[in-house]
CSV table of C-alpha atoms and ligand atoms in Angstrom, one decimal:
chain,number,residue,atom,x,y,z
A,1,UNK,CA,29.5,25.2,7.8
A,2,UNK,CA,28.1,22.0,9.5
A,3,UNK,CA,24.5,23.0,8.6
A,4,UNK,CA,25.3,23.1,4.9
A,5,UNK,CA,27.0,19.7,5.1
A,6,UNK,CA,23.9,18.3,6.8
A,7,UNK,CA,21.8,19.6,4.0
A,8,UNK,CA,24.2,18.2,1.4
A,9,UNK,CA,24.2,14.7,2.7
A,10,UNK,CA,20.4,14.6,3.0
A,11,UNK,CA,20.0,15.7,-0.6
A,12,UNK,CA,22.7,13.3,-1.9
A,13,UNK,CA,21.3,10.4,0.0
A,14,UNK,CA,17.7,11.1,-1.1
A,15,UNK,CA,18.5,11.4,-4.8
A,16,UNK,CA,20.6,8.2,-4.6
A,17,UNK,CA,17.6,6.4,-3.1
A,18,UNK,CA,15.2,7.9,-5.6
A,19,UNK,CA,17.4,7.0,-8.6
A,20,UNK,CA,16.7,3.4,-7.8
A,21,UNK,CA,12.9,3.9,-8.0
A,22,UNK,CA,12.3,4.9,-11.6
A,23,UNK,CA,12.0,1.3,-12.7
A,24,UNK,CA,10.1,-0.8,-10.2
A,25,UNK,CA,8.7,-4.3,-10.1
A,26,UNK,CA,5.8,-3.1,-8.0
A,27,UNK,CA,4.5,0.4,-7.1
A,28,UNK,CA,2.1,0.4,-4.2
A,29,UNK,CA,-0.1,3.4,-3.6
A,30,UNK,CA,-0.9,3.9,0.0
A,31,UNK,CA,1.0,2.8,3.1
A,32,UNK,CA,-2.0,1.4,5.0
A,33,UNK,CA,-2.0,-2.1,6.5
A,34,UNK,CA,-2.7,-3.8,3.1
A,35,UNK,CA,0.0,-1.8,1.2
A,36,UNK,CA,2.6,-2.4,4.0
A,37,UNK,CA,1.9,-6.1,4.2
A,38,UNK,CA,2.1,-6.4,0.4
A,39,UNK,CA,5.4,-4.5,0.4
A,40,UNK,CA,6.8,-6.7,3.1
A,41,UNK,CA,5.9,-9.9,1.3
A,42,UNK,CA,7.2,-8.7,-2.1
A,43,UNK,CA,10.5,-7.2,-0.8
A,44,UNK,CA,11.2,-10.2,1.3
A,45,UNK,CA,11.3,-12.2,-1.9
A,46,UNK,CA,13.8,-9.7,-3.5
A,47,UNK,CA,11.3,-7.7,-5.6
A,48,UNK,CA,12.0,-4.0,-6.2
A,49,UNK,CA,9.0,-2.3,-4.5
A,50,UNK,CA,8.2,1.2,-3.4
A,51,UNK,CA,5.1,2.5,-1.5
A,52,UNK,CA,4.0,6.0,-2.4
A,53,UNK,CA,2.1,7.6,0.6
A,54,UNK,CA,0.7,11.1,0.4
A,55,UNK,CA,0.7,11.7,4.2
A,56,UNK,CA,3.7,12.5,6.3
A,57,UNK,CA,3.3,9.3,8.4
A,58,UNK,CA,2.8,5.9,6.8
A,59,UNK,CA,0.4,3.5,8.6
A,60,UNK,CA,-3.0,4.6,7.1
A,61,UNK,CA,-5.9,3.8,9.4
A,62,UNK,CA,-4.0,1.7,11.9
A,63,UNK,CA,-2.9,4.4,14.3
A,64,UNK,CA,-6.4,5.5,15.5
A,65,UNK,CA,-7.6,2.0,16.6
A,66,UNK,CA,-11.3,2.2,17.2
A,67,UNK,CA,-12.6,5.8,17.6
A,68,UNK,CA,-9.0,6.7,18.9
A,69,UNK,CA,-8.9,3.9,21.5
A,70,UNK,CA,-5.6,2.8,20.2
A,71,UNK,CA,-6.1,-1.0,20.2
A,72,UNK,CA,-6.9,-3.1,17.1
A,73,UNK,CA,-8.3,-6.6,16.6
A,74,UNK,CA,-6.8,-9.3,14.4
A,75,UNK,CA,-8.0,-12.8,13.7
A,76,UNK,CA,-6.3,-15.8,15.3
A,77,UNK,CA,-5.1,-17.2,11.9
A,78,UNK,CA,-2.6,-14.3,11.8
A,79,UNK,CA,-0.8,-15.3,15.0
A,80,UNK,CA,2.1,-16.7,13.0
A,81,UNK,CA,2.4,-13.5,11.1
A,82,UNK,CA,2.5,-11.4,14.3
A,83,UNK,CA,5.2,-13.7,15.7
A,84,UNK,CA,7.2,-13.3,12.5
A,85,UNK,CA,7.1,-9.5,13.0
A,86,UNK,CA,7.8,-9.9,16.7
A,87,UNK,CA,4.6,-8.1,17.6
A,88,UNK,CA,3.2,-8.3,21.2
A,89,UNK,CA,-0.4,-9.2,21.5
A,90,UNK,CA,-3.1,-10.3,23.9
A,91,UNK,CA,-5.4,-13.3,23.2
A,92,UNK,CA,-9.1,-13.4,23.9
A,93,UNK,CA,-11.2,-16.6,23.2
A,94,UNK,CA,-11.9,-15.3,19.6
A,95,UNK,CA,-9.3,-12.6,18.7
A,96,UNK,CA,-5.8,-11.2,19.1
A,97,UNK,CA,-5.6,-7.6,20.4
A,98,UNK,CA,-2.6,-5.4,19.5
A,99,UNK,CA,-1.6,-1.8,20.4
A,100,UNK,CA,-2.2,0.1,17.2
A,101,UNK,CA,1.0,2.2,17.4
A,102,UNK,CA,3.0,-1.0,18.0
A,103,UNK,CA,1.4,-2.7,15.0
A,104,UNK,CA,1.8,0.2,12.6
A,105,UNK,CA,5.4,0.7,13.5
A,106,UNK,CA,6.1,-3.1,13.2
A,107,UNK,CA,4.7,-3.2,9.7
A,108,UNK,CA,6.6,-0.1,8.7
A,109,UNK,CA,9.9,-1.3,10.2
A,110,UNK,CA,9.7,-4.8,8.8
A,111,UNK,CA,8.6,-3.7,5.3
A,112,UNK,CA,11.6,-1.3,5.1
A,113,UNK,CA,13.9,-3.7,6.8
A,114,UNK,CA,13.5,-6.3,4.0
A,115,UNK,CA,14.1,-3.7,1.4
A,116,UNK,CA,10.9,-1.9,0.5
A,117,UNK,CA,11.2,1.9,0.1
A,118,UNK,CA,8.5,4.2,1.5
A,119,UNK,CA,8.1,7.5,-0.2
A,120,UNK,CA,6.0,9.5,2.2
A,121,UNK,CA,4.6,12.9,1.3
A,122,UNK,CA,4.3,11.7,-2.3
A,123,UNK,CA,0.9,11.5,-3.9
A,124,UNK,CA,-0.1,9.4,-6.9
A,125,UNK,CA,-2.1,11.7,-9.1
A,126,UNK,CA,-2.4,9.5,-12.2
A,127,UNK,CA,-1.3,6.2,-13.7
A,128,UNK,CA,0.9,5.8,-16.8
A,129,UNK,CA,-0.9,3.8,-19.5
A,130,UNK,CA,0.9,1.9,-22.3
A,131,UNK,CA,-0.7,-0.4,-24.8
A,132,UNK,CA,-3.9,-0.6,-22.8
A,133,UNK,CA,-2.1,-1.6,-19.6
A,134,UNK,CA,-1.1,0.3,-16.5
A,135,UNK,CA,2.8,0.6,-16.6
A,136,UNK,CA,3.5,3.0,-13.7
A,137,UNK,CA,2.4,5.9,-11.6
A,138,UNK,CA,2.5,9.6,-12.0
A,139,UNK,CA,3.6,11.3,-8.8
A,140,UNK,CA,3.7,14.7,-7.2
A,141,UNK,CA,4.4,16.0,-3.7
A,142,UNK,CA,1.5,15.3,-1.3
A,143,UNK,CA,1.0,19.0,-0.4
A,144,UNK,CA,0.8,19.9,-4.1
A,145,UNK,CA,-2.3,17.7,-4.5
A,146,UNK,CA,-3.8,18.9,-1.1
A,147,UNK,CA,-3.3,22.6,-1.8
A,148,UNK,CA,-4.2,22.3,-5.5
A,149,UNK,CA,-0.9,23.9,-6.7
A,150,UNK,CA,-0.3,24.0,-10.4
A,151,UNK,CA,2.9,21.9,-10.5
A,152,UNK,CA,3.5,19.2,-13.1
A,153,UNK,CA,4.2,15.7,-11.9
A,154,UNK,CA,6.8,13.1,-12.9
A,155,UNK,CA,6.4,9.4,-13.9
A,156,UNK,CA,7.8,6.2,-12.3
A,157,UNK,CA,7.7,2.9,-14.3
A,158,UNK,CA,6.4,-0.2,-12.6
A,159,UNK,CA,5.6,-3.7,-14.0
A,160,UNK,CA,2.6,-3.8,-11.6
A,161,UNK,CA,0.7,-1.2,-9.6
A,162,UNK,CA,-1.4,-1.8,-6.4
A,163,UNK,CA,-4.2,0.5,-5.4
A,164,UNK,CA,-4.0,0.3,-1.6
A,165,UNK,CA,-5.6,3.7,-1.0
A,166,UNK,CA,-8.3,2.5,1.3
A,167,UNK,CA,-12.0,3.6,1.2
A,168,UNK,CA,-11.8,6.0,-1.8
A,169,UNK,CA,-9.9,3.6,-4.1
A,170,UNK,CA,-8.2,6.7,-5.6
A,171,UNK,CA,-6.2,4.9,-8.3
A,172,UNK,CA,-9.1,2.9,-9.6
A,173,UNK,CA,-11.2,6.1,-9.6
A,174,UNK,CA,-8.7,7.6,-12.1
A,175,UNK,CA,-9.7,4.9,-14.6
A,176,UNK,CA,-13.4,5.1,-13.7
A,177,UNK,CA,-13.5,8.8,-14.5
A,178,UNK,CA,-12.0,8.1,-18.0
A,179,UNK,CA,-14.7,5.4,-18.6
A,180,UNK,CA,-12.0,2.7,-18.7
A,181,UNK,CA,-13.3,0.8,-15.7
A,182,UNK,CA,-16.5,0.5,-13.6
A,183,UNK,CA,-16.8,0.4,-9.9
A,184,UNK,CA,-19.5,0.0,-7.3
A,185,UNK,CA,-19.3,1.6,-3.8
A,186,UNK,CA,-18.6,0.4,-0.3
A,187,UNK,CA,-21.6,-1.1,1.5
A,188,UNK,CA,-22.5,-0.6,5.2
A,189,UNK,CA,-20.6,-2.1,8.1
A,190,UNK,CA,-20.5,-5.9,8.5
A,191,UNK,CA,-17.1,-7.0,9.8
A,192,UNK,CA,-17.6,-10.7,9.4
A,193,UNK,CA,-18.6,-10.6,5.8
A,194,UNK,CA,-16.2,-7.8,5.0
A,195,UNK,CA,-13.1,-9.6,6.2
A,196,UNK,CA,-13.8,-12.6,3.9
A,197,UNK,CA,-15.0,-10.4,1.0
A,198,UNK,CA,-11.9,-8.3,0.9
A,199,UNK,CA,-9.5,-11.3,0.7
A,200,UNK,CA,-11.6,-13.2,-1.9
A,201,UNK,CA,-11.9,-10.2,-4.2
A,202,UNK,CA,-8.3,-9.0,-4.0
A,203,UNK,CA,-6.8,-9.1,-7.5
A,204,UNK,CA,-6.2,-7.5,-10.8
A,205,UNK,CA,-8.9,-5.0,-11.9
A,206,UNK,CA,-7.3,-3.7,-15.1
A,207,UNK,CA,-4.2,-5.0,-16.9
A,208,UNK,CA,-1.3,-4.1,-14.7
A,209,UNK,CA,-3.5,-2.7,-11.8
A,210,UNK,CA,-4.3,-4.7,-8.7
A,211,UNK,CA,-6.5,-3.7,-5.7
A,212,UNK,CA,-5.9,-4.5,-2.0
A,213,UNK,CA,-7.5,-3.6,1.3
A,214,UNK,CA,-10.5,-1.4,1.7
A,215,UNK,CA,-10.2,-0.3,-2.0
A,216,UNK,CA,-11.5,-3.8,-2.8
A,217,UNK,CA,-14.8,-3.2,-1.0
A,218,UNK,CA,-15.2,0.2,-2.8
A,219,UNK,CA,-14.6,-1.4,-6.2
A,220,UNK,CA,-16.8,-4.5,-5.8
A,221,UNK,CA,-19.4,-3.1,-3.4
A,222,UNK,CA,-18.3,-5.1,-0.3
A,223,UNK,CA,-19.2,-4.1,3.3
A,224,UNK,CA,-16.9,-1.9,5.4
A,225,UNK,CA,-15.5,-3.0,8.7
A,226,UNK,CA,-14.3,-1.3,11.9
A,227,UNK,CA,-10.9,-1.7,13.7
A,228,UNK,CA,-10.4,-5.3,12.7
A,229,UNK,CA,-7.3,-5.7,10.5
A,230,UNK,CA,-6.9,-9.4,9.6
A,231,UNK,CA,-8.6,-8.9,6.3
A,232,UNK,CA,-6.3,-6.0,5.4
A,233,UNK,CA,-3.1,-8.0,6.1
A,234,UNK,CA,-4.4,-11.1,4.3
A,235,UNK,CA,-5.4,-9.0,1.3
A,236,UNK,CA,-1.9,-7.5,1.2
A,237,UNK,CA,-0.4,-11.0,1.4
A,238,UNK,CA,-2.7,-12.2,-1.3
A,239,UNK,CA,-2.0,-9.3,-3.7
A,240,UNK,CA,1.8,-10.0,-3.2
A,241,UNK,CA,1.2,-13.7,-4.0
A,242,UNK,CA,-0.7,-12.9,-7.1
A,243,UNK,CA,1.9,-10.5,-8.4
A,244,UNK,CA,4.8,-12.8,-7.5
A,245,UNK,CA,3.2,-15.5,-9.7
A,246,UNK,CA,3.3,-13.1,-12.6
A,247,UNK,CA,6.8,-11.7,-11.9
A,248,UNK,CA,8.6,-14.9,-12.9
A,249,UNK,CA,12.4,-14.5,-13.0
A,250,UNK,CA,12.4,-15.2,-16.7
A,251,UNK,CA,9.6,-12.7,-17.5
A,252,UNK,CA,10.7,-9.6,-19.4
A,253,UNK,CA,9.1,-6.4,-18.1
A,254,UNK,CA,5.6,-6.2,-19.5
A,255,UNK,CA,6.2,-2.4,-20.0
A,256,UNK,CA,8.4,-0.8,-22.6
A,257,UNK,CA,11.0,1.9,-21.7
A,258,UNK,CA,9.2,5.1,-21.3
B,301,48F,O1,-7.0,3.5,4.5
B,301,48F,P1,-5.7,2.7,4.6
B,301,48F,O2,-5.3,2.4,6.0
B,301,48F,O3,-5.8,1.5,3.6
B,301,48F,P2,-6.1,-0.1,3.8
B,301,48F,O4,-4.8,-0.8,3.7
B,301,48F,O5,-6.6,-0.3,5.3
B,301,48F,C1,-7.9,0.2,5.7
B,301,48F,C2,-7.9,0.3,7.2
B,301,48F,O6,-6.9,1.2,7.6
B,301,48F,C3,-9.3,0.7,7.8
B,301,48F,C4,-10.4,-0.3,7.7
B,301,48F,C5,-10.1,-1.8,7.8
B,301,48F,O7,-10.1,-2.1,9.1
B,301,48F,O8,-11.5,0.0,7.4
B,301,48F,O9,-9.7,1.9,7.2
B,301,48F,O10,-7.1,-0.4,2.8
B,301,48F,O11,-4.5,3.6,4.0
B,301,48F,C6,-4.6,4.1,2.7
B,301,48F,C7,-3.4,5.1,2.6
B,301,48F,O12,-3.4,5.5,1.2
B,301,48F,C8,-3.0,6.9,1.2
B,301,48F,C9,-3.7,7.5,2.4
B,301,48F,O13,-3.0,8.6,2.9
B,301,48F,C10,-3.6,6.3,3.4
B,301,48F,O14,-2.4,6.4,4.3
B,301,48F,N1,-3.4,7.5,-0.1
B,301,48F,C11,-4.7,7.7,-0.5
B,301,48F,N2,-4.7,8.2,-1.7
B,301,48F,C12,-3.4,8.3,-2.1
B,301,48F,C13,-2.6,7.9,-1.0
B,301,48F,C14,-2.7,8.8,-3.3
B,301,48F,N3,-3.4,9.3,-4.3
B,301,48F,N4,-1.4,8.8,-3.3
B,301,48F,C15,-0.7,8.3,-2.3
B,301,48F,N5,-1.2,7.9,-1.1
């Protein structure tokens, strides 16, 4: 039967893809703009990177633009980046304006084109800790977490993990609830300050765990911002740069076999 053959090739291809993900250079949690930009920069440089995204559609908060008016604003300094991704934009005296669906799909396309894998419908429900450092993520199907099903998860090893889960900083919160880390909470809206804050504070919060995007504001008490996305992209680029400087070709994996 043709239908059975279709099922077989899907399963074989999926498991072939997933087999390559058990030992990653970088596991990124959340396929929002910062996670996608980080994945693009890391994979472009040959690193083995996967994004785990609990929703069906990657893209995070990009799609909805401002209150569902599906346009987003990006600072002019990212014009070269938009050109690199072949993204169409309009210029105003101060900003670049991009169709949100066009921008989300460009980030998804280019991150996967250079070799990053996106595991959608996969939720990170815990981190793997080894010798006082984060060494991977504990994953389950997205609907399992949403529906509260009693199904045990599995573990993926990663030399570095990025919390790109946006406003709730879900990965950092896992360490906070165990008393291993402290965090503040996001401050009220101020786009100008927030865009600078998020980039300046992007970095490692716990051995092996980095934060990018809006999770940075939640961890350090930075202001939130609306549908302006330059800070998110720059934060993703910065986290990639910081991790790349640690992932030297000669460096052995900082994590043991699990
Ligand atoms: O929120 P999100 O888009 O993250 P971001 O990169 O960008 C924030 C902006 O979209 C916007 C803003 C700035 O202009 O204020 O909000 O910081 O995307 C975060 C993604 O993480 C997923 C979630 O579904 C979303 O797509 N996510 C959250 N928790 C988990 C997760 C989890 N535990 N496991 C997997 N994915």
